[in-house]
Coordinates of C-alpha atoms and ligand atoms in Angstrom, one line a residue:
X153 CA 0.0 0.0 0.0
X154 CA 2.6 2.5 0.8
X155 CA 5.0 1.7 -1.8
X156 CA 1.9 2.8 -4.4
X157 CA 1.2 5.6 -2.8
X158 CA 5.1 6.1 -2.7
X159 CA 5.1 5.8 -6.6
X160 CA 2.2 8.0 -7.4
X161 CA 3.9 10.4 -5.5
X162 CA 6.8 10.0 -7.8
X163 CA 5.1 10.6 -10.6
X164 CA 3.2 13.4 -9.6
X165 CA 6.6 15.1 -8.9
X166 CA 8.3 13.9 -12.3
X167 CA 5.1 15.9 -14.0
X168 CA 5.1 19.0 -11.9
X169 CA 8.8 19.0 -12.4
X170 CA 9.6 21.6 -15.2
X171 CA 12.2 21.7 -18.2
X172 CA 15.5 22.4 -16.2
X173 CA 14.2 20.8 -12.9
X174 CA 14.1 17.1 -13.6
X175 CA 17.9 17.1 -12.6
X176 CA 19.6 19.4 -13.9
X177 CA 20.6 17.3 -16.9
X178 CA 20.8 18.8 -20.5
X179 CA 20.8 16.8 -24.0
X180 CA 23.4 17.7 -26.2
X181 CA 22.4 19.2 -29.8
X182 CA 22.4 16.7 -32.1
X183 CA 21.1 14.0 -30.1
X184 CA 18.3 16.6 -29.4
X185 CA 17.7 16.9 -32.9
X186 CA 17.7 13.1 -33.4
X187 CA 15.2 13.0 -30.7
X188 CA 12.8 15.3 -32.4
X189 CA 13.0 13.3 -36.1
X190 CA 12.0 10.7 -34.6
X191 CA 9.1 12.5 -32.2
X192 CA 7.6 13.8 -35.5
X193 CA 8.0 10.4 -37.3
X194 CA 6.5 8.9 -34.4
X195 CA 3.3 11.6 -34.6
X196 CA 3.2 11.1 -38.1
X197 CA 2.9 7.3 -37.8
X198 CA 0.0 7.0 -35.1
X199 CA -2.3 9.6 -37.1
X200 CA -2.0 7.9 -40.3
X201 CA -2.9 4.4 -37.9
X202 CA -5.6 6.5 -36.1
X203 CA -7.0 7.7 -39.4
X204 CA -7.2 3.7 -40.9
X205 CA -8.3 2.1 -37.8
X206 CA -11.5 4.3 -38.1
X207 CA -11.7 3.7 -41.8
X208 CA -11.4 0.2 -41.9
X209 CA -12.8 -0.5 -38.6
X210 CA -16.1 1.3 -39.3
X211 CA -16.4 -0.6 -42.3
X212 CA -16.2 -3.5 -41.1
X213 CA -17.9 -3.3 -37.6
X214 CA -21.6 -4.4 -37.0
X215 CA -23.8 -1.6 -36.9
X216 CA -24.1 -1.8 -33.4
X217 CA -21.0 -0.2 -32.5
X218 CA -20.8 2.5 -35.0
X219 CA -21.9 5.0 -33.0
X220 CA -18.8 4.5 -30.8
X221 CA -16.8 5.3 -33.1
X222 CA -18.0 8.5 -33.7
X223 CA -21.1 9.6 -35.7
X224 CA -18.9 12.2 -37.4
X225 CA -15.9 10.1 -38.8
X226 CA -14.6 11.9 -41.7
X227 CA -16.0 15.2 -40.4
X228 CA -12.0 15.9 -39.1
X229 CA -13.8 15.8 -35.7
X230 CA -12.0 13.3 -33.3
X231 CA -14.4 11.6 -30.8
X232 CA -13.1 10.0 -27.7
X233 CA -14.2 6.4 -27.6
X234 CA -14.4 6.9 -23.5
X235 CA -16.5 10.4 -23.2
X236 CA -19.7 10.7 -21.5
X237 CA -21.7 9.6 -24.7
X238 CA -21.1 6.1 -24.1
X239 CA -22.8 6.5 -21.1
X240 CA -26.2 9.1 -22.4
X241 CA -26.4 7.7 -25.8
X242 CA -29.6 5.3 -25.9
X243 CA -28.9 1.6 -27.3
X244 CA -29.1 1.7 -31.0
X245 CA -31.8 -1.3 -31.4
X246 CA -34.1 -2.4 -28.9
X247 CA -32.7 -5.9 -29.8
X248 CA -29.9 -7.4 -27.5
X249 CA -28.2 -10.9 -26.1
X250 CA -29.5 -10.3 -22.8
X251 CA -30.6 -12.8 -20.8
X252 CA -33.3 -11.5 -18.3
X253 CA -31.0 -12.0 -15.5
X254 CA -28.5 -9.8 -17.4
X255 CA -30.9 -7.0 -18.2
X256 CA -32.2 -6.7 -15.2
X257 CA -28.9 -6.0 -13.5
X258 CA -27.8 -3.6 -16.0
X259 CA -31.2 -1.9 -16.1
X260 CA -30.5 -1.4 -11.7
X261 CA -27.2 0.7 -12.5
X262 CA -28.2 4.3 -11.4
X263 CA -26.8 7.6 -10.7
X264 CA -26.1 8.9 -7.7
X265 CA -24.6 12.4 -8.6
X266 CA -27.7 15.1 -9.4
X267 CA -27.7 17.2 -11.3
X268 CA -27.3 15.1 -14.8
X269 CA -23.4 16.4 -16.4
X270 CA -25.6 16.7 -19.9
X271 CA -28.7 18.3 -21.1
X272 CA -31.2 15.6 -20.8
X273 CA -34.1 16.1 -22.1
X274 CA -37.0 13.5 -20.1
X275 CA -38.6 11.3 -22.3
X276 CA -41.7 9.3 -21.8
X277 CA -41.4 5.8 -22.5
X278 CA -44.2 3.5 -24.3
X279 CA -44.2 0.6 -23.5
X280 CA -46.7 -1.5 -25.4
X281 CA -47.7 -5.1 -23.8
X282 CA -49.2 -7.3 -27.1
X283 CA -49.2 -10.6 -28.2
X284 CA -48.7 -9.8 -31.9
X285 CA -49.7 -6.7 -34.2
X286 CA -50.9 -3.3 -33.3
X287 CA -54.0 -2.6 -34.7
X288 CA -54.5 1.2 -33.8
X289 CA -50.6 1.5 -34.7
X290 CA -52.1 4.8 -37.4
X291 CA -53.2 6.6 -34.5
X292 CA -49.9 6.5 -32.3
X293 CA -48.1 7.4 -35.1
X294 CA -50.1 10.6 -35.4
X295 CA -50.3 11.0 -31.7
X296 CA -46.6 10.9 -31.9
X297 CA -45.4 12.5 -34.9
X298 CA -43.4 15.9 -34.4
X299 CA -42.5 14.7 -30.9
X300 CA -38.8 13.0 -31.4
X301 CA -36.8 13.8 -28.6
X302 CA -39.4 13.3 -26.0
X303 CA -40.4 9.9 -26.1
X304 CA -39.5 6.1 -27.0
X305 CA -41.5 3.5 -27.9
X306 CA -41.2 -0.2 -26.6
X307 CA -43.1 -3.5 -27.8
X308 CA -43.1 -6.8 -26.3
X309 CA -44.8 -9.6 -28.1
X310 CA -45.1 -13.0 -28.8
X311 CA -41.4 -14.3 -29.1
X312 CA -42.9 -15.6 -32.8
X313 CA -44.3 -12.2 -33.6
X314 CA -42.0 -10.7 -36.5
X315 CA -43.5 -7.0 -37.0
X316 CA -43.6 -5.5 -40.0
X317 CA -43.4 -1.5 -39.7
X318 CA -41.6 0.3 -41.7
X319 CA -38.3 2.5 -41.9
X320 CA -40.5 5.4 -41.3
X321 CA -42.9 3.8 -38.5
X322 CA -42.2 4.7 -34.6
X323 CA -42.6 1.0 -34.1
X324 CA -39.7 -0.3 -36.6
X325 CA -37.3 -2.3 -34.5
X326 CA -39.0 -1.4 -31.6
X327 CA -39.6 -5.3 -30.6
X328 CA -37.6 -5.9 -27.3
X329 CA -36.3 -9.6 -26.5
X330 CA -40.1 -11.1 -25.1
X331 CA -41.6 -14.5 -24.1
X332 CA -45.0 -15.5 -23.7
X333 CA -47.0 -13.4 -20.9
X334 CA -50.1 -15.0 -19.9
X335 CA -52.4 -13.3 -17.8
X336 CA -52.9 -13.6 -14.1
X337 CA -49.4 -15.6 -13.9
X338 CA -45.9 -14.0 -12.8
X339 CA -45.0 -14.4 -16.5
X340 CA -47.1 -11.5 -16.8
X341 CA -45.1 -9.2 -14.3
X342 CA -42.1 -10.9 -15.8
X343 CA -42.8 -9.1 -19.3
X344 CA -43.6 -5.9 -17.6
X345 CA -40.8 -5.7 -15.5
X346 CA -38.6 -6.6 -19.0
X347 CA -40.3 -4.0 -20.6
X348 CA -39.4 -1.1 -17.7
X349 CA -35.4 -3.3 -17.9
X350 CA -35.2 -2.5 -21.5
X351 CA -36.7 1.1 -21.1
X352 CA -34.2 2.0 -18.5
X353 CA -31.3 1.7 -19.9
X354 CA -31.8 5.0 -21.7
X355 CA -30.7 7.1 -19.4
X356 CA -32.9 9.5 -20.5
X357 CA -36.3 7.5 -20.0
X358 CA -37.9 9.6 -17.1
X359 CA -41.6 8.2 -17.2
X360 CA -42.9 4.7 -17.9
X361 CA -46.2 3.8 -18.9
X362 CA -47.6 0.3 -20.0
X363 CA -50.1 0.3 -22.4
X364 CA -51.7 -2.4 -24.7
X365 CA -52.9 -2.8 -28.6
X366 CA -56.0 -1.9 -27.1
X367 CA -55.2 1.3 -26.1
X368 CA -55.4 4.8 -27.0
X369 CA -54.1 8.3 -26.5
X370 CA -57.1 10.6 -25.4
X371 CA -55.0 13.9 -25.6
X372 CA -52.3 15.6 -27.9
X373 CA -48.3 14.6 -27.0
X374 CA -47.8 17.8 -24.6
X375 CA -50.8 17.6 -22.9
X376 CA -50.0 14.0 -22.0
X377 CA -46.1 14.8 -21.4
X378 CA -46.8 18.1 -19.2
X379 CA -49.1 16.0 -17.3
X380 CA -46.9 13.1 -16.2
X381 CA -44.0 16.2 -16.0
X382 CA -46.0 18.3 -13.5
X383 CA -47.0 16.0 -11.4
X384 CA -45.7 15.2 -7.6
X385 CA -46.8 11.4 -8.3
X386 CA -47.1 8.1 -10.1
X387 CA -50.1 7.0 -11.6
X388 CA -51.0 3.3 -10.4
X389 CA -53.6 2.2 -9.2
X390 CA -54.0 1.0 -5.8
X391 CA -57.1 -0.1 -3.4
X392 CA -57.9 -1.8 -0.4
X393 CA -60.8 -4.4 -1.3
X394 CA -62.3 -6.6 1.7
X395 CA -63.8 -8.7 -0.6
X396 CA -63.2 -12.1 -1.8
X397 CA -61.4 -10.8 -4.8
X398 CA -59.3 -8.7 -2.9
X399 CA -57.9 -9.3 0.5
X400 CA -59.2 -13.2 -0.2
X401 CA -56.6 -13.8 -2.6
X402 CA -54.3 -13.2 0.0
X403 CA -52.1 -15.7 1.2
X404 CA -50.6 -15.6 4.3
X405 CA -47.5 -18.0 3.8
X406 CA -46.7 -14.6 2.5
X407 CA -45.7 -13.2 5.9
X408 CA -43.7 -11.3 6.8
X409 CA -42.8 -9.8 3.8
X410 CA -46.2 -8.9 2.9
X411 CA -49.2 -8.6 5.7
X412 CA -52.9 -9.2 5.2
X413 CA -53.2 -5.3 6.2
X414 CA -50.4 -4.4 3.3
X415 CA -52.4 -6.7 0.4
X416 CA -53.6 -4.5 -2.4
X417 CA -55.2 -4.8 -5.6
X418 CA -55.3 -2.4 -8.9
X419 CA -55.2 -2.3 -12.5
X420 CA -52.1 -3.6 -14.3
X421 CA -51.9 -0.4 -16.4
X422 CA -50.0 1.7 -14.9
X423 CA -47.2 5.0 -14.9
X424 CA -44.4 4.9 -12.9
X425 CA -41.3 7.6 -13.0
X426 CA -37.3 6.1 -12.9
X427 CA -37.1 6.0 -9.3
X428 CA -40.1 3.4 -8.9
X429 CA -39.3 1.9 -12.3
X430 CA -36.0 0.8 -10.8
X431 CA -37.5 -0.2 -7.7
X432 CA -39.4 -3.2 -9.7
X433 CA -37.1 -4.1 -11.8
X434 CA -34.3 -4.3 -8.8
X435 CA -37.4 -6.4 -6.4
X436 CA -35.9 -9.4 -5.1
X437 CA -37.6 -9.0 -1.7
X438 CA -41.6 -9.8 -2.7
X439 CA -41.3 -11.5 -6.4
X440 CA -40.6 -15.1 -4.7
X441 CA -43.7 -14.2 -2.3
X442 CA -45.8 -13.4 -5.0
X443 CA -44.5 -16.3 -7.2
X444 CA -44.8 -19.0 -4.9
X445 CA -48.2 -17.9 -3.5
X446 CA -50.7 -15.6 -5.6
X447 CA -51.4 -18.2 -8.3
X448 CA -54.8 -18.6 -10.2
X449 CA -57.3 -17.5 -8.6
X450 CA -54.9 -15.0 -7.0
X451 CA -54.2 -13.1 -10.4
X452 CA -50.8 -11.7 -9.7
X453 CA -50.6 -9.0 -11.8
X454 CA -52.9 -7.4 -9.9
X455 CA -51.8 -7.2 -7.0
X456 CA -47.5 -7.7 -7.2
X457 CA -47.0 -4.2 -8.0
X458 CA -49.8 -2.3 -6.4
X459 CA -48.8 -4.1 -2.8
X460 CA -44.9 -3.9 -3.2
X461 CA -45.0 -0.2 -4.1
X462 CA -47.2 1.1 -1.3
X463 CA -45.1 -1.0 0.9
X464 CA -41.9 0.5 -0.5
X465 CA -43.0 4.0 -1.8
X466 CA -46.6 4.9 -0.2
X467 CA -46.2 9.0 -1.4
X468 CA -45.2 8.2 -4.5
X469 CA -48.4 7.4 -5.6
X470 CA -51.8 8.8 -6.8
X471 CA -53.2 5.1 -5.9
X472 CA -55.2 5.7 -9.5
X473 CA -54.5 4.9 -13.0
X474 CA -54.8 6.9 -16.3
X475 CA -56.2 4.9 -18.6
X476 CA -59.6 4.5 -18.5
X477 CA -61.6 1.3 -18.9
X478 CA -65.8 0.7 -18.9
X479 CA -66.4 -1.9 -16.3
X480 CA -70.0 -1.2 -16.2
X481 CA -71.5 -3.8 -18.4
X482 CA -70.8 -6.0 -15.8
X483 CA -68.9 -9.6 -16.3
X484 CA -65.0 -10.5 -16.1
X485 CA -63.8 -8.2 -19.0
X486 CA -64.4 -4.4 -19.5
X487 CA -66.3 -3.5 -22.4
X488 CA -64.8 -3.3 -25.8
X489 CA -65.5 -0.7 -28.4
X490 CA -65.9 -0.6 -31.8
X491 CA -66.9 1.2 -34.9
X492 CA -70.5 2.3 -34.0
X493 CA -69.5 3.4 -30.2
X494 CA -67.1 6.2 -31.6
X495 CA -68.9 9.9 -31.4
X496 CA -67.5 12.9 -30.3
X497 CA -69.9 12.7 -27.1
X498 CA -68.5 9.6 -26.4
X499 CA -64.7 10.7 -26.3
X500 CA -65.0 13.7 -24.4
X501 CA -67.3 12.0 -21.4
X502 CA -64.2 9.5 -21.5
X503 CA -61.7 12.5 -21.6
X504 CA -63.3 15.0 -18.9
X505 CA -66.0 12.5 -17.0
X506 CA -64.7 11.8 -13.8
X507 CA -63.0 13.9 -11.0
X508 CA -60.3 13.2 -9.4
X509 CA -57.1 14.5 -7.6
X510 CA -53.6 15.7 -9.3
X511 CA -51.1 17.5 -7.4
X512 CA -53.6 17.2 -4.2
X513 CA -56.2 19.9 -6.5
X514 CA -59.4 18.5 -8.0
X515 CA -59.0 18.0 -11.5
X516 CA -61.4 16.5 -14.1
X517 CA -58.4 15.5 -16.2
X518 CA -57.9 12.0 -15.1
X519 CA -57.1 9.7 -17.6
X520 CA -54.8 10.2 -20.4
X521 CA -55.5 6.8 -22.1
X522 CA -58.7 4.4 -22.5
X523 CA -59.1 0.8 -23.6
X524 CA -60.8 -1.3 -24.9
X525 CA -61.4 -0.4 -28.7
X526 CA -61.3 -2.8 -31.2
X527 CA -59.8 -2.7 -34.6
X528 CA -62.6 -1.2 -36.4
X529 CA -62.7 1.4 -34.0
X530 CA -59.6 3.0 -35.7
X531 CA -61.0 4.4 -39.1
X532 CA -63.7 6.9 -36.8
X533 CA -60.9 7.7 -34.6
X534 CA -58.5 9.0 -37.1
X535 CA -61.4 10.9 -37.9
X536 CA -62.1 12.5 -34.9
X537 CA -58.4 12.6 -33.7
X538 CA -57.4 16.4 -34.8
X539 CA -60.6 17.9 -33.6
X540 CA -61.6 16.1 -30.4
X541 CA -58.2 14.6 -29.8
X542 CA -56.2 17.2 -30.5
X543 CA -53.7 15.4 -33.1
X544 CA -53.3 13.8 -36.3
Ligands
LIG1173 C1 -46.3 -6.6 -44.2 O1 -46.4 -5.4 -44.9 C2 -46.8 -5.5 -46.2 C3 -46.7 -4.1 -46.9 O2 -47.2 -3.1 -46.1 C4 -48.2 -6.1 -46.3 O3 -48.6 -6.3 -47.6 C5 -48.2 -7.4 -45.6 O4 -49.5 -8.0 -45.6 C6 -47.6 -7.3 -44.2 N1 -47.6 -8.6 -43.6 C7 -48.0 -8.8 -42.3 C8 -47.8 -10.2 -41.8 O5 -48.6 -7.9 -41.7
LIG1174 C1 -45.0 20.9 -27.6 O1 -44.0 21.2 -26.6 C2 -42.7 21.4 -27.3 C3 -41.7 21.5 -26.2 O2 -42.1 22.4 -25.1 C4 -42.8 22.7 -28.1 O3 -41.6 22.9 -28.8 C5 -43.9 22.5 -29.2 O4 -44.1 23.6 -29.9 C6 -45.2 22.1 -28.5 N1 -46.2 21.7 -29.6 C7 -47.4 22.1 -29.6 C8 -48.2 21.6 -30.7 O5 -47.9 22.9 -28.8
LIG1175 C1 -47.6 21.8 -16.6 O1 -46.7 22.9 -16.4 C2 -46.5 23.8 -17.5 C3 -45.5 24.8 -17.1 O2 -45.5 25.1 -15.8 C4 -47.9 24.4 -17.8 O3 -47.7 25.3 -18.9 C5 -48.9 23.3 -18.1 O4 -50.2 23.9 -18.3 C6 -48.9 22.3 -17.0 N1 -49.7 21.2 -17.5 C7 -50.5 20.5 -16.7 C8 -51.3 19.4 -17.4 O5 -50.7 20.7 -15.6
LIG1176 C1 -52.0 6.5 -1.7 O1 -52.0 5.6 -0.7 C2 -51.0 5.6 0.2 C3 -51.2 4.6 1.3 O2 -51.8 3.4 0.8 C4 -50.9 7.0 0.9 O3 -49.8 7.1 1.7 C5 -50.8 8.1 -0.2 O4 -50.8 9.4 0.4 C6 -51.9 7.9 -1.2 N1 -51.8 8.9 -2.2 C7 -52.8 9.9 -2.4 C8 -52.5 10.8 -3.6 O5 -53.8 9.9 -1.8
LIG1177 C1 -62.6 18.7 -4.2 O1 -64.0 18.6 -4.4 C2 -64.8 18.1 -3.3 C3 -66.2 18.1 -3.7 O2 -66.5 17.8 -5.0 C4 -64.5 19.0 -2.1 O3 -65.2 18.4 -1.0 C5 -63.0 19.1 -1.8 O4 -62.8 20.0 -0.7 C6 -62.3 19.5 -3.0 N1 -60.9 19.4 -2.8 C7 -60.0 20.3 -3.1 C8 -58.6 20.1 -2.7 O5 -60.3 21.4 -3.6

């Protein structure tokens, strides 16, 4: 130990020391002049190698690591492989050789300094839960369009599902590493908890909201950004049910890590910000609880995430969700709407119908998304879209 800090010290002296007071010693003329041919030679030589190693490397290097060595090669513009870009830069493809174990370690890694060293700019991240194509795709694309910067788009879908967007689509190679989710099992959580893993490792991802091919955006991009930006909360949804489809599902094997008091229920569509977006993904503490014992009919996705965050972050939340659903024709599924159910009385009552509290005010903006619509709901809703929408 003290014979490195001995060194250091050394070396820290050989720099400070000036020309003249390394030691008095002095190079005679012509070996100084040697010494500099070769010093030139020697600059020469590693510029012309810098110059080729870019060339030929970019060439032949996968796309994926193109960006690392520098966006502007031939510009005259040298890059440093090792700046702080390596570290703000989003991945380049949503695609990666992650195993789930892997990702979800690299999606914990998270800064401790504030503020950032960089102008970030927050971006909301989509994260779209499907088991094959997106059907109201159209209207995202308008929802989104003139928005780059400020928001990234993630799908997971049946390992077998091969999109087809195109170049010009916000959904192009937007398909993250998936397996099968099915609903009410942890495979379910597992897929949402990939999603948020894959979203998190841009750094700049700020707000993450799960939504599904049912799904669609009520209000314009800023409306919806300025909303999750302004507020002192998350939006999931949490609530206390008595009932035998709330606290009866609980198990309690699952002591102590999760009480009968603690056991909540809420919708599985939900907004969370980084902090609480890294505190499910990192959750080693409750996922064996909730593995083990909230199986069918204790539908896990439910109630995993509603009960460990209000454990773990109770003023985090509003305990309600923003997209909105119709429960009240009654039966185990919320309604579905389709072509004939789209009128411009319709969408407002679903945009400014309810009350509710943001930032601890009352608000009647509530939801910024509603499910269920069906395919041939999308035709009257592109229609509507720039006039009761406010896009497209
Ligand atoms: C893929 O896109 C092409 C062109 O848009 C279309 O003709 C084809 O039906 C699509 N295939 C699938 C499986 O969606
Ligand atoms: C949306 O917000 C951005 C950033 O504040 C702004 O540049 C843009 O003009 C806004 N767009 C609309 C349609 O208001
Ligand atoms: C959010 O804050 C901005 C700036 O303070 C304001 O212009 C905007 O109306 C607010 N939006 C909402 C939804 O509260
Ligand atoms: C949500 O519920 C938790 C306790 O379950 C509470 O601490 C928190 O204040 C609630 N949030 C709001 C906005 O009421
Ligand atoms: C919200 O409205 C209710 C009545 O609708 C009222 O009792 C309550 O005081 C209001 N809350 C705030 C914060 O204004």
């Amino acid at each position: 130990m003290q014979a490195r800090v001995a060194s250091m010290e050394d070396m820290k002296e050989a720099r400070l020391a000036g020309p003249g007071q390394g030691g008095g010693r002095v190079f005679p003329t012509g070996m100084l002049k040697v010494f500099l041919g070769f010093l030139l030679l020697g600059v020469g030589l590693s510029a012309a190698g810098m110059y080729m190693a870019r060339h030929t490397l970019a060439a032949a290097a996968p796309a994926i690591f193109r960006p690392c060595l520098g966006a502007s090669a031939g510009a005259g513009e040298e890059q440093p492989l090792d700046g702080l870009e390596r570290w703000t830069r989003p991945p380049s493809r949503a695609r990666h050789a992650m195993t789930d174990e892997e990702l979800l370690w690299r999606a914990s890694f998270a800064p401790r300094v504030r503020p950032y060293p960089f102008p970030r700019v927050p971006k909301v991240a989509f994260m779209f839960l499907t088991r094959g194509p997106l059907p109201l795709a159209p209207l995202w694309e308008r929802f989104f369009r003139g928005h780059e910067g400020r928001y990234s788009v993630y799908v997971h879908a049946l390992p077998s599902y091969r999109a087809n967007f195109t170049k010009d689509s916000v959904f192009y190679h937007r398909q993250i590493p998936s397996k099968v989710a099915e609903w009410g099992q942890m495979t379910m959580c597992d897929a949402e908890r990939r999603l948020l893993a894959n979203a998190l490792l841009d750094i700049s991802n700020e707000w993450f909201v799960l939504v599904s091919e049912s799904c669609i955006p009520i209000f314009d991009f800023n409306t919806t950004y300025d909303y999750f930006q302004n507020s002192s909360q998350s939006f999931v949804m949490v609530f206390d049910d008595p009932g035998p489809y709330g606290r009866g599902r609980y198990n309690y094997n699952m002591t102590p890590e999760v009480e009968l008091e603690q056991w909540r229920k809420g919708s599985q569509w939900f907004e969370v910000d980084r902090d609480l977006a890294i505190e499910i993904i990192r959750d080693t503490r409750y996922y064996p609880k909730f593995k083990e014992f909230c199986r069918p009919h204790c539908y896990v996705d439910e109630h995993y995430f509603p009960t460990m965050l209000t454990i773990e972050a109770p003023q985090s939340l509003a305990n309600r969700s923003v997209t909105w659903v119709d429960w009240s024709r009654g039966g185990a599924h919320p309604a579905t709407f389709g072509r004939g159910d789209i009128t411009e009385e319709f969408l407002r009552r679903v945009q400014t119908g309810r009350t509710c509290l943001y930032n601890n005010q009352n608000s009647t903006t509530c939801f910024l998304f509603a499910r269920k619509f069906a395919p041939s709901a999308l035709q009257p809703l592109l229609v509507l879209a720039p006039t009761v929408l406010g896009y497209g």
